[in-house]
Amino acid sequence: QFGIPWYVDTRAMYYRTDLLAQVGYDHAPQNWDELYDAVKKLVENGSRYGITLYQPQDNYQVLLPFVWQNGGDILDSAGNVIVDQPEFVEAFGYYTRFFTEGLTPIAGGGNLFQDFASGDTPIFFSGPWMVSMIRAQIPQIDGNWDVALMPEKKSRTSFMGGSDLVIFRDSKNKEGAWKFIEFLSRQDIQVKWYQIVNALPSVPKAWEDPLLQSDPMIATFGEQLNDAKAPINIPEFQEISVSIDTRVQEAIYGRKTPEQAAKDLKKDIEKILK
């Protein structure tokens, strides 16, 4: 089973340049230490929270980039569950710390645009679609925000998503389907699709188009794609993601340490994969 990449997306760091400057940062936080330091200083400077990390579900999209940046993962190359290893546990602890220290909201319900505009949450991670949405919905902060690469530990690895184009085995018009895939894969069509829905092109040549190169924020996402990763591609991943949500909840509410939550997550995943 194969697919032709249609569009891709990744996550990068959105931040308020003016508020970061007030706490001594004339640049985006470059690594884990700077991110934690900047977030603490933003809260001390009057922001309600320094960063938004919480998701009501699919927390793996936020947690796993930290794990990957630290050299960890869910499975090793032999298929062994490694979420109890130091690389995963350290990243889990780093992520959890923002919640237990009150630096990020522990539940949803806020309006991301309003909170970003007001300065309540001056940093968050999201995809390229947010660039046009911020420009349209909160133009009052134009010039006071930017997009940067993910913070670095051992790497700057971010989450990668997207969509593929496939032809069903029992399709009655495989030739027509293939022609349509070829059409959608053309460089000019990829650029037009980006214009319509803000989905990043999967065709490298499309990134040479002036439309993408002339927007520094979108170009940042193009650069981030050079260090982005998708979760393990196995049928059981949906069930694994539910277990990650459960263990994340236990850790951020302080019911379990990151170490214990990671050990329990390992048991969950091993049971799922049996």
PDB file of C-alpha atoms in Angstrom:
ATOM      1  CA  GLN A   1       0.000   0.000   0.000  1.00  0.00           C
ATOM      2  CA  PHE A   2       1.469   3.290  -1.109  1.00  0.00           C
ATOM      3  CA  GLY A   3       0.357   6.889  -1.359  1.00  0.00           C
ATOM      4  CA  ILE A   4       1.576   9.959  -3.208  1.00  0.00           C
ATOM      5  CA  PRO A   5       2.112  12.906  -0.817  1.00  0.00           C
ATOM      6  CA  TRP A   6      -0.508  15.583  -1.440  1.00  0.00           C
ATOM      7  CA  TYR A   7       0.173  18.202   1.207  1.00  0.00           C
ATOM      8  CA  VAL A   8       2.156  18.315   4.417  1.00  0.00           C
ATOM      9  CA  ASP A   9       2.062  20.275   7.622  1.00  0.00           C
ATOM     10  CA  THR A  10       4.261  20.714  10.613  1.00  0.00           C
ATOM     11  CA  ARG A  11       4.262  22.734  13.819  1.00  0.00           C
ATOM     12  CA  ALA A  12       6.370  25.755  14.659  1.00  0.00           C
ATOM     13  CA  MET A  13       6.526  28.271  17.497  1.00  0.00           C
ATOM     14  CA  TYR A  14       4.317  31.367  17.411  1.00  0.00           C
ATOM     15  CA  TYR A  15       5.444  34.099  19.769  1.00  0.00           C
ATOM     16  CA  ARG A  16       4.865  37.745  20.667  1.00  0.00           C
ATOM     17  CA  THR A  17       8.060  39.587  19.781  1.00  0.00           C
ATOM     18  CA  ASP A  18       7.138  42.679  21.794  1.00  0.00           C
ATOM     19  CA  LEU A  19       6.398  40.793  25.012  1.00  0.00           C
ATOM     20  CA  LEU A  20       9.503  38.618  24.684  1.00  0.00           C
ATOM     21  CA  ALA A  21      11.557  41.789  24.251  1.00  0.00           C
ATOM     22  CA  GLN A  22      10.174  43.089  27.551  1.00  0.00           C
ATOM     23  CA  VAL A  23      11.706  40.106  29.361  1.00  0.00           C
ATOM     24  CA  GLY A  24      15.076  40.302  27.657  1.00  0.00           C
ATOM     25  CA  TYR A  25      14.574  38.194  24.548  1.00  0.00           C
ATOM     26  CA  ASP A  26      15.227  39.938  21.238  1.00  0.00           C
ATOM     27  CA  HIS A  27      14.830  36.528  19.586  1.00  0.00           C
ATOM     28  CA  ALA A  28      12.637  33.474  19.868  1.00  0.00           C
ATOM     29  CA  PRO A  29      13.641  30.973  22.567  1.00  0.00           C
ATOM     30  CA  GLN A  30      16.240  28.793  20.878  1.00  0.00           C
ATOM     31  CA  ASN A  31      16.395  25.772  23.162  1.00  0.00           C
ATOM     32  CA  TRP A  32      14.627  24.069  26.062  1.00  0.00           C
ATOM     33  CA  ASP A  33      16.371  26.160  28.702  1.00  0.00           C
ATOM     34  CA  GLU A  34      15.515  29.428  26.984  1.00  0.00           C
ATOM     35  CA  LEU A  35      11.902  28.377  26.437  1.00  0.00           C
ATOM     36  CA  TYR A  36      11.375  27.556  30.101  1.00  0.00           C
ATOM     37  CA  ASP A  37      13.200  30.721  31.188  1.00  0.00           C
ATOM     38  CA  ALA A  38      11.234  32.935  28.802  1.00  0.00           C
ATOM     39  CA  VAL A  39       7.901  31.431  29.828  1.00  0.00           C
ATOM     40  CA  LYS A  40       8.647  31.976  33.536  1.00  0.00           C
ATOM     41  CA  LYS A  41       9.677  35.576  32.887  1.00  0.00           C
ATOM     42  CA  LEU A  42       6.569  36.248  30.805  1.00  0.00           C
ATOM     43  CA  VAL A  43       4.363  35.120  33.695  1.00  0.00           C
ATOM     44  CA  GLU A  44       6.382  37.242  36.124  1.00  0.00           C
ATOM     45  CA  ASN A  45       5.934  40.158  33.706  1.00  0.00           C
ATOM     46  CA  GLY A  46       2.144  39.933  33.822  1.00  0.00           C
ATOM     47  CA  SER A  47       1.072  37.298  31.308  1.00  0.00           C
ATOM     48  CA  ARG A  48      -1.529  34.955  32.767  1.00  0.00           C
ATOM     49  CA  TYR A  49       0.366  32.044  31.235  1.00  0.00           C
ATOM     50  CA  GLY A  50       3.592  32.009  29.300  1.00  0.00           C
ATOM     51  CA  ILE A  51       2.675  29.291  26.828  1.00  0.00           C
ATOM     52  CA  THR A  52      -0.238  27.127  25.702  1.00  0.00           C
ATOM     53  CA  LEU A  53       0.489  23.391  25.571  1.00  0.00           C
ATOM     54  CA  TYR A  54      -2.778  21.753  26.576  1.00  0.00           C
ATOM     55  CA  GLN A  55      -4.987  19.831  24.156  1.00  0.00           C
ATOM     56  CA  PRO A  56      -8.179  18.058  25.264  1.00  0.00           C
ATOM     57  CA  GLN A  57      -7.093  15.090  23.144  1.00  0.00           C
ATOM     58  CA  ASP A  58      -4.250  14.031  20.842  1.00  0.00           C
ATOM     59  CA  ASN A  59      -1.687  15.296  23.354  1.00  0.00           C
ATOM     60  CA  TYR A  60       0.910  13.249  21.487  1.00  0.00           C
ATOM     61  CA  GLN A  61       1.059  16.056  18.908  1.00  0.00           C
ATOM     62  CA  VAL A  62       2.556  18.345  21.556  1.00  0.00           C
ATOM     63  CA  LEU A  63       4.413  15.811  23.714  1.00  0.00           C
ATOM     64  CA  LEU A  64       6.137  13.747  21.021  1.00  0.00           C
ATOM     65  CA  PRO A  65       8.114  16.634  19.482  1.00  0.00           C
ATOM     66  CA  PHE A  66       9.771  17.170  22.874  1.00  0.00           C
ATOM     67  CA  VAL A  67      10.472  13.430  23.040  1.00  0.00           C
ATOM     68  CA  TRP A  68      11.977  13.416  19.552  1.00  0.00           C
ATOM     69  CA  GLN A  69      14.027  16.530  20.285  1.00  0.00           C
ATOM     70  CA  ASN A  70      15.557  14.599  23.177  1.00  0.00           C
ATOM     71  CA  GLY A  71      16.334  11.513  21.101  1.00  0.00           C
ATOM     72  CA  GLY A  72      13.441   9.414  22.386  1.00  0.00           C
ATOM     73  CA  ASP A  73      10.483   7.703  20.749  1.00  0.00           C
ATOM     74  CA  ILE A  74       7.652   5.254  21.387  1.00  0.00           C
ATOM     75  CA  LEU A  75       9.267   2.236  19.728  1.00  0.00           C
ATOM     76  CA  ASP A  76      12.856   1.484  18.796  1.00  0.00           C
ATOM     77  CA  SER A  77      13.901   0.056  15.422  1.00  0.00           C
ATOM     78  CA  ALA A  78      13.274  -3.476  16.679  1.00  0.00           C
ATOM     79  CA  GLY A  79       9.725  -2.655  17.782  1.00  0.00           C
ATOM     80  CA  ASN A  80      10.459  -2.552  21.513  1.00  0.00           C
ATOM     81  CA  VAL A  81       8.458  -0.091  23.616  1.00  0.00           C
ATOM     82  CA  ILE A  82      10.923   2.506  24.955  1.00  0.00           C
ATOM     83  CA  VAL A  83       8.729   5.100  26.655  1.00  0.00           C
ATOM     84  CA  ASP A  84      10.315   4.242  30.014  1.00  0.00           C
ATOM     85  CA  GLN A  85      13.795   5.172  28.773  1.00  0.00           C
ATOM     86  CA  PRO A  86      15.561   8.339  30.030  1.00  0.00           C
ATOM     87  CA  GLU A  87      15.082  10.268  26.779  1.00  0.00           C
ATOM     88  CA  PHE A  88      11.298   9.879  26.885  1.00  0.00           C
ATOM     89  CA  VAL A  89      10.987  10.359  30.638  1.00  0.00           C
ATOM     90  CA  GLU A  90      13.108  13.528  30.656  1.00  0.00           C
ATOM     91  CA  ALA A  91      11.033  15.033  27.847  1.00  0.00           C
ATOM     92  CA  PHE A  92       7.799  14.027  29.609  1.00  0.00           C
ATOM     93  CA  GLY A  93       9.066  15.692  32.780  1.00  0.00           C
ATOM     94  CA  TYR A  94      10.015  18.869  30.919  1.00  0.00           C
ATOM     95  CA  TYR A  95       6.566  19.045  29.318  1.00  0.00           C
ATOM     96  CA  THR A  96       4.784  18.295  32.605  1.00  0.00           C
ATOM     97  CA  ARG A  97       6.717  20.987  34.467  1.00  0.00           C
ATOM     98  CA  PHE A  98       4.918  23.777  32.597  1.00  0.00           C
ATOM     99  CA  PHE A  99       1.605  22.476  33.939  1.00  0.00           C
ATOM    100  CA  THR A 100       2.609  21.703  37.514  1.00  0.00           C
ATOM    101  CA  GLU A 101       4.243  25.125  37.878  1.00  0.00           C
ATOM    102  CA  GLY A 102       1.178  26.948  36.532  1.00  0.00           C
ATOM    103  CA  LEU A 103       2.946  28.244  33.430  1.00  0.00           C
ATOM    104  CA  THR A 104       0.401  26.852  30.962  1.00  0.00           C
ATOM    105  CA  PRO A 105      -3.362  26.342  31.254  1.00  0.00           C
ATOM    106  CA  ILE A 106      -4.249  22.870  32.452  1.00  0.00           C
ATOM    107  CA  ALA A 107      -7.629  22.796  30.723  1.00  0.00           C
ATOM    108  CA  GLY A 108      -9.112  24.141  27.531  1.00  0.00           C
ATOM    109  CA  GLY A 109     -11.811  26.740  27.103  1.00  0.00           C
ATOM    110  CA  GLY A 110      -9.804  29.860  26.312  1.00  0.00           C
ATOM    111  CA  ASN A 111      -9.807  31.635  22.973  1.00  0.00           C
ATOM    112  CA  LEU A 112      -6.351  31.253  21.460  1.00  0.00           C
ATOM    113  CA  PHE A 113      -6.616  34.386  19.327  1.00  0.00           C
ATOM    114  CA  GLN A 114      -7.843  36.576  22.180  1.00  0.00           C
ATOM    115  CA  ASP A 115      -5.233  35.178  24.560  1.00  0.00           C
ATOM    116  CA  PHE A 116      -2.441  35.733  22.025  1.00  0.00           C
ATOM    117  CA  ALA A 117      -3.612  39.284  21.320  1.00  0.00           C
ATOM    118  CA  SER A 118      -4.033  40.197  24.996  1.00  0.00           C
ATOM    119  CA  GLY A 119      -0.694  38.682  25.952  1.00  0.00           C
ATOM    120  CA  ASP A 120      -2.272  36.121  28.277  1.00  0.00           C
ATOM    121  CA  THR A 121      -0.457  33.371  26.349  1.00  0.00           C
ATOM    122  CA  PRO A 122       2.373  34.859  24.268  1.00  0.00           C
ATOM    123  CA  ILE A 123       3.746  31.526  22.973  1.00  0.00           C
ATOM    124  CA  PHE A 124       2.094  28.510  21.385  1.00  0.00           C
ATOM    125  CA  PHE A 125       2.862  25.793  18.841  1.00  0.00           C
ATOM    126  CA  SER A 126       0.692  25.362  15.766  1.00  0.00           C
ATOM    127  CA  GLY A 127       0.612  24.822  12.038  1.00  0.00           C
ATOM    128  CA  PRO A 128       0.898  27.132   9.019  1.00  0.00           C
ATOM    129  CA  TRP A 129      -2.843  27.728   8.769  1.00  0.00           C
ATOM    130  CA  MET A 130      -2.627  29.970  11.825  1.00  0.00           C
ATOM    131  CA  VAL A 131      -0.556  32.597   9.993  1.00  0.00           C
ATOM    132  CA  SER A 132      -3.416  33.829   7.815  1.00  0.00           C
ATOM    133  CA  MET A 133      -5.941  33.367  10.623  1.00  0.00           C
ATOM    134  CA  ILE A 134      -3.964  35.571  13.027  1.00  0.00           C
ATOM    135  CA  ARG A 135      -3.492  38.222  10.361  1.00  0.00           C
ATOM    136  CA  ALA A 136      -7.222  38.235   9.656  1.00  0.00           C
ATOM    137  CA  GLN A 137      -8.645  37.909  13.169  1.00  0.00           C
ATOM    138  CA  ILE A 138      -6.252  39.973  15.302  1.00  0.00           C
ATOM    139  CA  PRO A 139      -4.638  42.531  12.967  1.00  0.00           C
ATOM    140  CA  GLN A 140      -4.039  44.839  15.932  1.00  0.00           C
ATOM    141  CA  ILE A 141      -0.876  42.893  16.799  1.00  0.00           C
ATOM    142  CA  ASP A 142       0.637  43.036  13.306  1.00  0.00           C
ATOM    143  CA  GLY A 143       4.373  43.573  13.620  1.00  0.00           C
ATOM    144  CA  ASN A 144       4.429  42.258  17.186  1.00  0.00           C
ATOM    145  CA  TRP A 145       4.498  38.521  16.522  1.00  0.00           C
ATOM    146  CA  ASP A 146       6.499  36.043  14.508  1.00  0.00           C
ATOM    147  CA  VAL A 147       7.037  32.347  13.825  1.00  0.00           C
ATOM    148  CA  ALA A 148      10.197  30.447  14.755  1.00  0.00           C
ATOM    149  CA  LEU A 149      11.611  26.938  14.600  1.00  0.00           C
ATOM    150  CA  MET A 150      10.943  24.545  17.459  1.00  0.00           C
ATOM    151  CA  PRO A 151      13.266  24.850  20.470  1.00  0.00           C
ATOM    152  CA  GLU A 152      16.347  22.659  20.386  1.00  0.00           C
ATOM    153  CA  LYS A 153      17.566  19.948  22.749  1.00  0.00           C
ATOM    154  CA  LYS A 154      19.454  17.367  20.719  1.00  0.00           C
ATOM    155  CA  SER A 155      17.437  18.428  17.671  1.00  0.00           C
ATOM    156  CA  ARG A 156      14.559  20.755  16.738  1.00  0.00           C
ATOM    157  CA  THR A 157      12.297  17.960  15.519  1.00  0.00           C
ATOM    158  CA  SER A 158       8.649  18.875  15.092  1.00  0.00           C
ATOM    159  CA  PHE A 159       5.456  16.981  14.400  1.00  0.00           C
ATOM    160  CA  MET A 160       4.612  16.209  10.769  1.00  0.00           C
ATOM    161  CA  GLY A 161       1.181  15.547   9.363  1.00  0.00           C
ATOM    162  CA  GLY A 162      -0.471  15.804   5.999  1.00  0.00           C
ATOM    163  CA  SER A 163      -2.362  13.750   3.466  1.00  0.00           C
ATOM    164  CA  ASP A 164      -1.623  11.248   0.703  1.00  0.00           C
ATOM    165  CA  LEU A 165      -3.406  10.467  -2.540  1.00  0.00           C
ATOM    166  CA  VAL A 166      -4.159   6.799  -3.231  1.00  0.00           C
ATOM    167  CA  ILE A 167      -6.037   4.695  -5.756  1.00  0.00           C
ATOM    168  CA  PHE A 168      -8.263   1.919  -4.456  1.00  0.00           C
ATOM    169  CA  ARG A 169      -7.410  -1.559  -5.686  1.00  0.00           C
ATOM    170  CA  ASP A 170     -10.966  -2.079  -6.992  1.00  0.00           C
ATOM    171  CA  SER A 171     -11.241   1.354  -8.621  1.00  0.00           C
ATOM    172  CA  LYS A 172     -13.109   1.215 -11.942  1.00  0.00           C
ATOM    173  CA  ASN A 173     -11.126   4.100 -13.399  1.00  0.00           C
ATOM    174  CA  LYS A 174      -7.524   3.740 -12.292  1.00  0.00           C
ATOM    175  CA  GLU A 175      -6.215   5.649 -15.319  1.00  0.00           C
ATOM    176  CA  GLY A 176      -8.440   8.639 -14.612  1.00  0.00           C
ATOM    177  CA  ALA A 177      -7.547   8.525 -10.927  1.00  0.00           C
ATOM    178  CA  TRP A 178      -3.845   8.524 -11.739  1.00  0.00           C
ATOM    179  CA  LYS A 179      -4.249  11.509 -14.083  1.00  0.00           C
ATOM    180  CA  PHE A 180      -5.987  13.374 -11.272  1.00  0.00           C
ATOM    181  CA  ILE A 181      -3.140  12.545  -8.883  1.00  0.00           C
ATOM    182  CA  GLU A 182      -0.637  13.787 -11.465  1.00  0.00           C
ATOM    183  CA  PHE A 183      -2.646  17.005 -11.783  1.00  0.00           C
ATOM    184  CA  LEU A 184      -2.717  17.613  -8.022  1.00  0.00           C
ATOM    185  CA  SER A 185       1.020  16.909  -7.839  1.00  0.00           C
ATOM    186  CA  ARG A 186       1.947  19.584 -10.360  1.00  0.00           C
ATOM    187  CA  GLN A 187       4.061  22.402  -8.965  1.00  0.00           C
ATOM    188  CA  ASP A 188       1.629  25.154 -10.013  1.00  0.00           C
ATOM    189  CA  ILE A 189      -1.402  23.289  -8.646  1.00  0.00           C
ATOM    190  CA  GLN A 190       0.363  22.683  -5.341  1.00  0.00           C
ATOM    191  CA  VAL A 191       0.921  26.440  -5.041  1.00  0.00           C
ATOM    192  CA  LYS A 192      -2.715  27.177  -5.913  1.00  0.00           C
ATOM    193  CA  TRP A 193      -3.880  24.640  -3.318  1.00  0.00           C
ATOM    194  CA  TYR A 194      -1.739  26.424  -0.734  1.00  0.00           C
ATOM    195  CA  GLN A 195      -3.392  29.730  -1.694  1.00  0.00           C
ATOM    196  CA  ILE A 196      -6.841  28.218  -1.186  1.00  0.00           C
ATOM    197  CA  VAL A 197      -6.440  26.250   2.060  1.00  0.00           C
ATOM    198  CA  ASN A 198      -2.973  27.181   3.426  1.00  0.00           C
ATOM    199  CA  ALA A 199      -1.816  23.557   3.121  1.00  0.00           C
ATOM    200  CA  LEU A 200       1.936  23.298   2.595  1.00  0.00           C
ATOM    201  CA  PRO A 201       3.109  21.779  -0.706  1.00  0.00           C
ATOM    202  CA  SER A 202       4.592  18.290  -0.637  1.00  0.00           C
ATOM    203  CA  VAL A 203       6.444  18.890  -3.913  1.00  0.00           C
ATOM    204  CA  PRO A 204       9.845  20.454  -3.117  1.00  0.00           C
ATOM    205  CA  LYS A 205       9.865  22.465  -6.354  1.00  0.00           C
ATOM    206  CA  ALA A 206       6.698  24.266  -5.276  1.00  0.00           C
ATOM    207  CA  TRP A 207       8.628  25.772  -2.374  1.00  0.00           C
ATOM    208  CA  GLU A 208      10.690  27.744  -4.875  1.00  0.00           C
ATOM    209  CA  ASP A 209       7.612  29.745  -5.847  1.00  0.00           C
ATOM    210  CA  PRO A 210       7.892  33.441  -4.847  1.00  0.00           C
ATOM    211  CA  LEU A 211       4.532  33.225  -3.083  1.00  0.00           C
ATOM    212  CA  LEU A 212       6.007  30.923  -0.446  1.00  0.00           C
ATOM    213  CA  GLN A 213       9.510  32.348  -0.398  1.00  0.00           C
ATOM    214  CA  SER A 214       8.357  35.950  -0.008  1.00  0.00           C
ATOM    215  CA  ASP A 215       6.543  35.268   3.277  1.00  0.00           C
ATOM    216  CA  PRO A 216       9.181  34.757   6.005  1.00  0.00           C
ATOM    217  CA  MET A 217       6.670  33.107   8.336  1.00  0.00           C
ATOM    218  CA  ILE A 218       5.666  30.483   5.792  1.00  0.00           C
ATOM    219  CA  ALA A 219       9.311  30.032   4.809  1.00  0.00           C
ATOM    220  CA  THR A 220       9.980  29.138   8.457  1.00  0.00           C
ATOM    221  CA  PHE A 221       7.558  26.231   8.146  1.00  0.00           C
ATOM    222  CA  GLY A 222       9.410  25.145   5.020  1.00  0.00           C
ATOM    223  CA  GLU A 223      12.629  25.136   7.017  1.00  0.00           C
ATOM    224  CA  GLN A 224      10.989  23.258   9.903  1.00  0.00           C
ATOM    225  CA  LEU A 225       9.907  20.519   7.492  1.00  0.00           C
ATOM    226  CA  ASN A 226      13.587  19.623   7.154  1.00  0.00           C
ATOM    227  CA  ASP A 227      13.404  18.377  10.750  1.00  0.00           C
ATOM    228  CA  ALA A 228       9.909  16.976  11.221  1.00  0.00           C
ATOM    229  CA  LYS A 229       8.624  13.521  11.989  1.00  0.00           C
ATOM    230  CA  ALA A 230       5.356  11.608  11.874  1.00  0.00           C
ATOM    231  CA  PRO A 231       4.230   9.232  14.631  1.00  0.00           C
ATOM    232  CA  ILE A 232       4.680   5.500  14.157  1.00  0.00           C
ATOM    233  CA  ASN A 233       2.537   4.276  11.275  1.00  0.00           C
ATOM    234  CA  ILE A 234       0.811   1.234  12.741  1.00  0.00           C
ATOM    235  CA  PRO A 235      -2.908   0.348  12.965  1.00  0.00           C
ATOM    236  CA  GLU A 236      -2.772   0.409  16.762  1.00  0.00           C
ATOM    237  CA  PHE A 237      -1.573   3.996  17.001  1.00  0.00           C
ATOM    238  CA  GLN A 238      -5.057   5.428  17.550  1.00  0.00           C
ATOM    239  CA  GLU A 239      -5.423   3.239  20.637  1.00  0.00           C
ATOM    240  CA  ILE A 240      -1.910   4.184  21.761  1.00  0.00           C
ATOM    241  CA  SER A 241      -2.759   7.882  21.424  1.00  0.00           C
ATOM    242  CA  VAL A 242      -5.706   7.425  23.801  1.00  0.00           C
ATOM    243  CA  SER A 243      -3.353   5.877  26.363  1.00  0.00           C
ATOM    244  CA  ILE A 244      -0.958   8.796  25.942  1.00  0.00           C
ATOM    245  CA  ASP A 245      -3.838  11.189  26.692  1.00  0.00           C
ATOM    246  CA  THR A 246      -4.694   9.230  29.845  1.00  0.00           C
ATOM    247  CA  ARG A 247      -1.123   9.184  31.152  1.00  0.00           C
ATOM    248  CA  VAL A 248      -0.584  12.849  30.267  1.00  0.00           C
ATOM    249  CA  GLN A 249      -3.658  13.763  32.318  1.00  0.00           C
ATOM    250  CA  GLU A 250      -2.320  11.828  35.307  1.00  0.00           C
ATOM    251  CA  ALA A 251       1.034  13.605  35.096  1.00  0.00           C
ATOM    252  CA  ILE A 252      -0.115  17.183  34.515  1.00  0.00           C
ATOM    253  CA  TYR A 253      -2.599  16.971  37.388  1.00  0.00           C
ATOM    254  CA  GLY A 254       0.123  15.612  39.661  1.00  0.00           C
ATOM    255  CA  ARG A 255      -1.564  12.280  40.284  1.00  0.00           C
ATOM    256  CA  LYS A 256       1.548  10.462  39.054  1.00  0.00           C
ATOM    257  CA  THR A 257       5.137  11.448  38.434  1.00  0.00           C
ATOM    258  CA  PRO A 258       6.268  11.525  34.801  1.00  0.00           C
ATOM    259  CA  GLU A 259       8.413   8.472  35.592  1.00  0.00           C
ATOM    260  CA  GLN A 260       5.457   6.456  36.893  1.00  0.00           C
ATOM    261  CA  ALA A 261       3.144   7.649  34.126  1.00  0.00           C
ATOM    262  CA  ALA A 262       5.758   6.605  31.544  1.00  0.00           C
ATOM    263  CA  LYS A 263       6.080   3.147  33.124  1.00  0.00           C
ATOM    264  CA  ASP A 264       2.315   2.734  33.040  1.00  0.00           C
ATOM    265  CA  LEU A 265       2.241   3.950  29.444  1.00  0.00           C
ATOM    266  CA  LYS A 266       4.762   1.268  28.535  1.00  0.00           C
ATOM    267  CA  LYS A 267       2.493  -1.394  30.021  1.00  0.00           C
ATOM    268  CA  ASP A 268      -0.462   0.068  28.111  1.00  0.00           C
ATOM    269  CA  ILE A 269       1.365   0.015  24.785  1.00  0.00           C
ATOM    270  CA  GLU A 270       2.779  -3.471  25.270  1.00  0.00           C
ATOM    271  CA  LYS A 271      -0.730  -4.724  26.016  1.00  0.00           C
ATOM    272  CA  ILE A 272      -2.113  -2.978  22.921  1.00  0.00           C
ATOM    273  CA  LEU A 273       0.586  -4.463  20.687  1.00  0.00           C
ATOM    274  CA  LYS A 274       0.221  -8.051  21.962  1.00  0.00           C
TER     275      LYS A 274
END
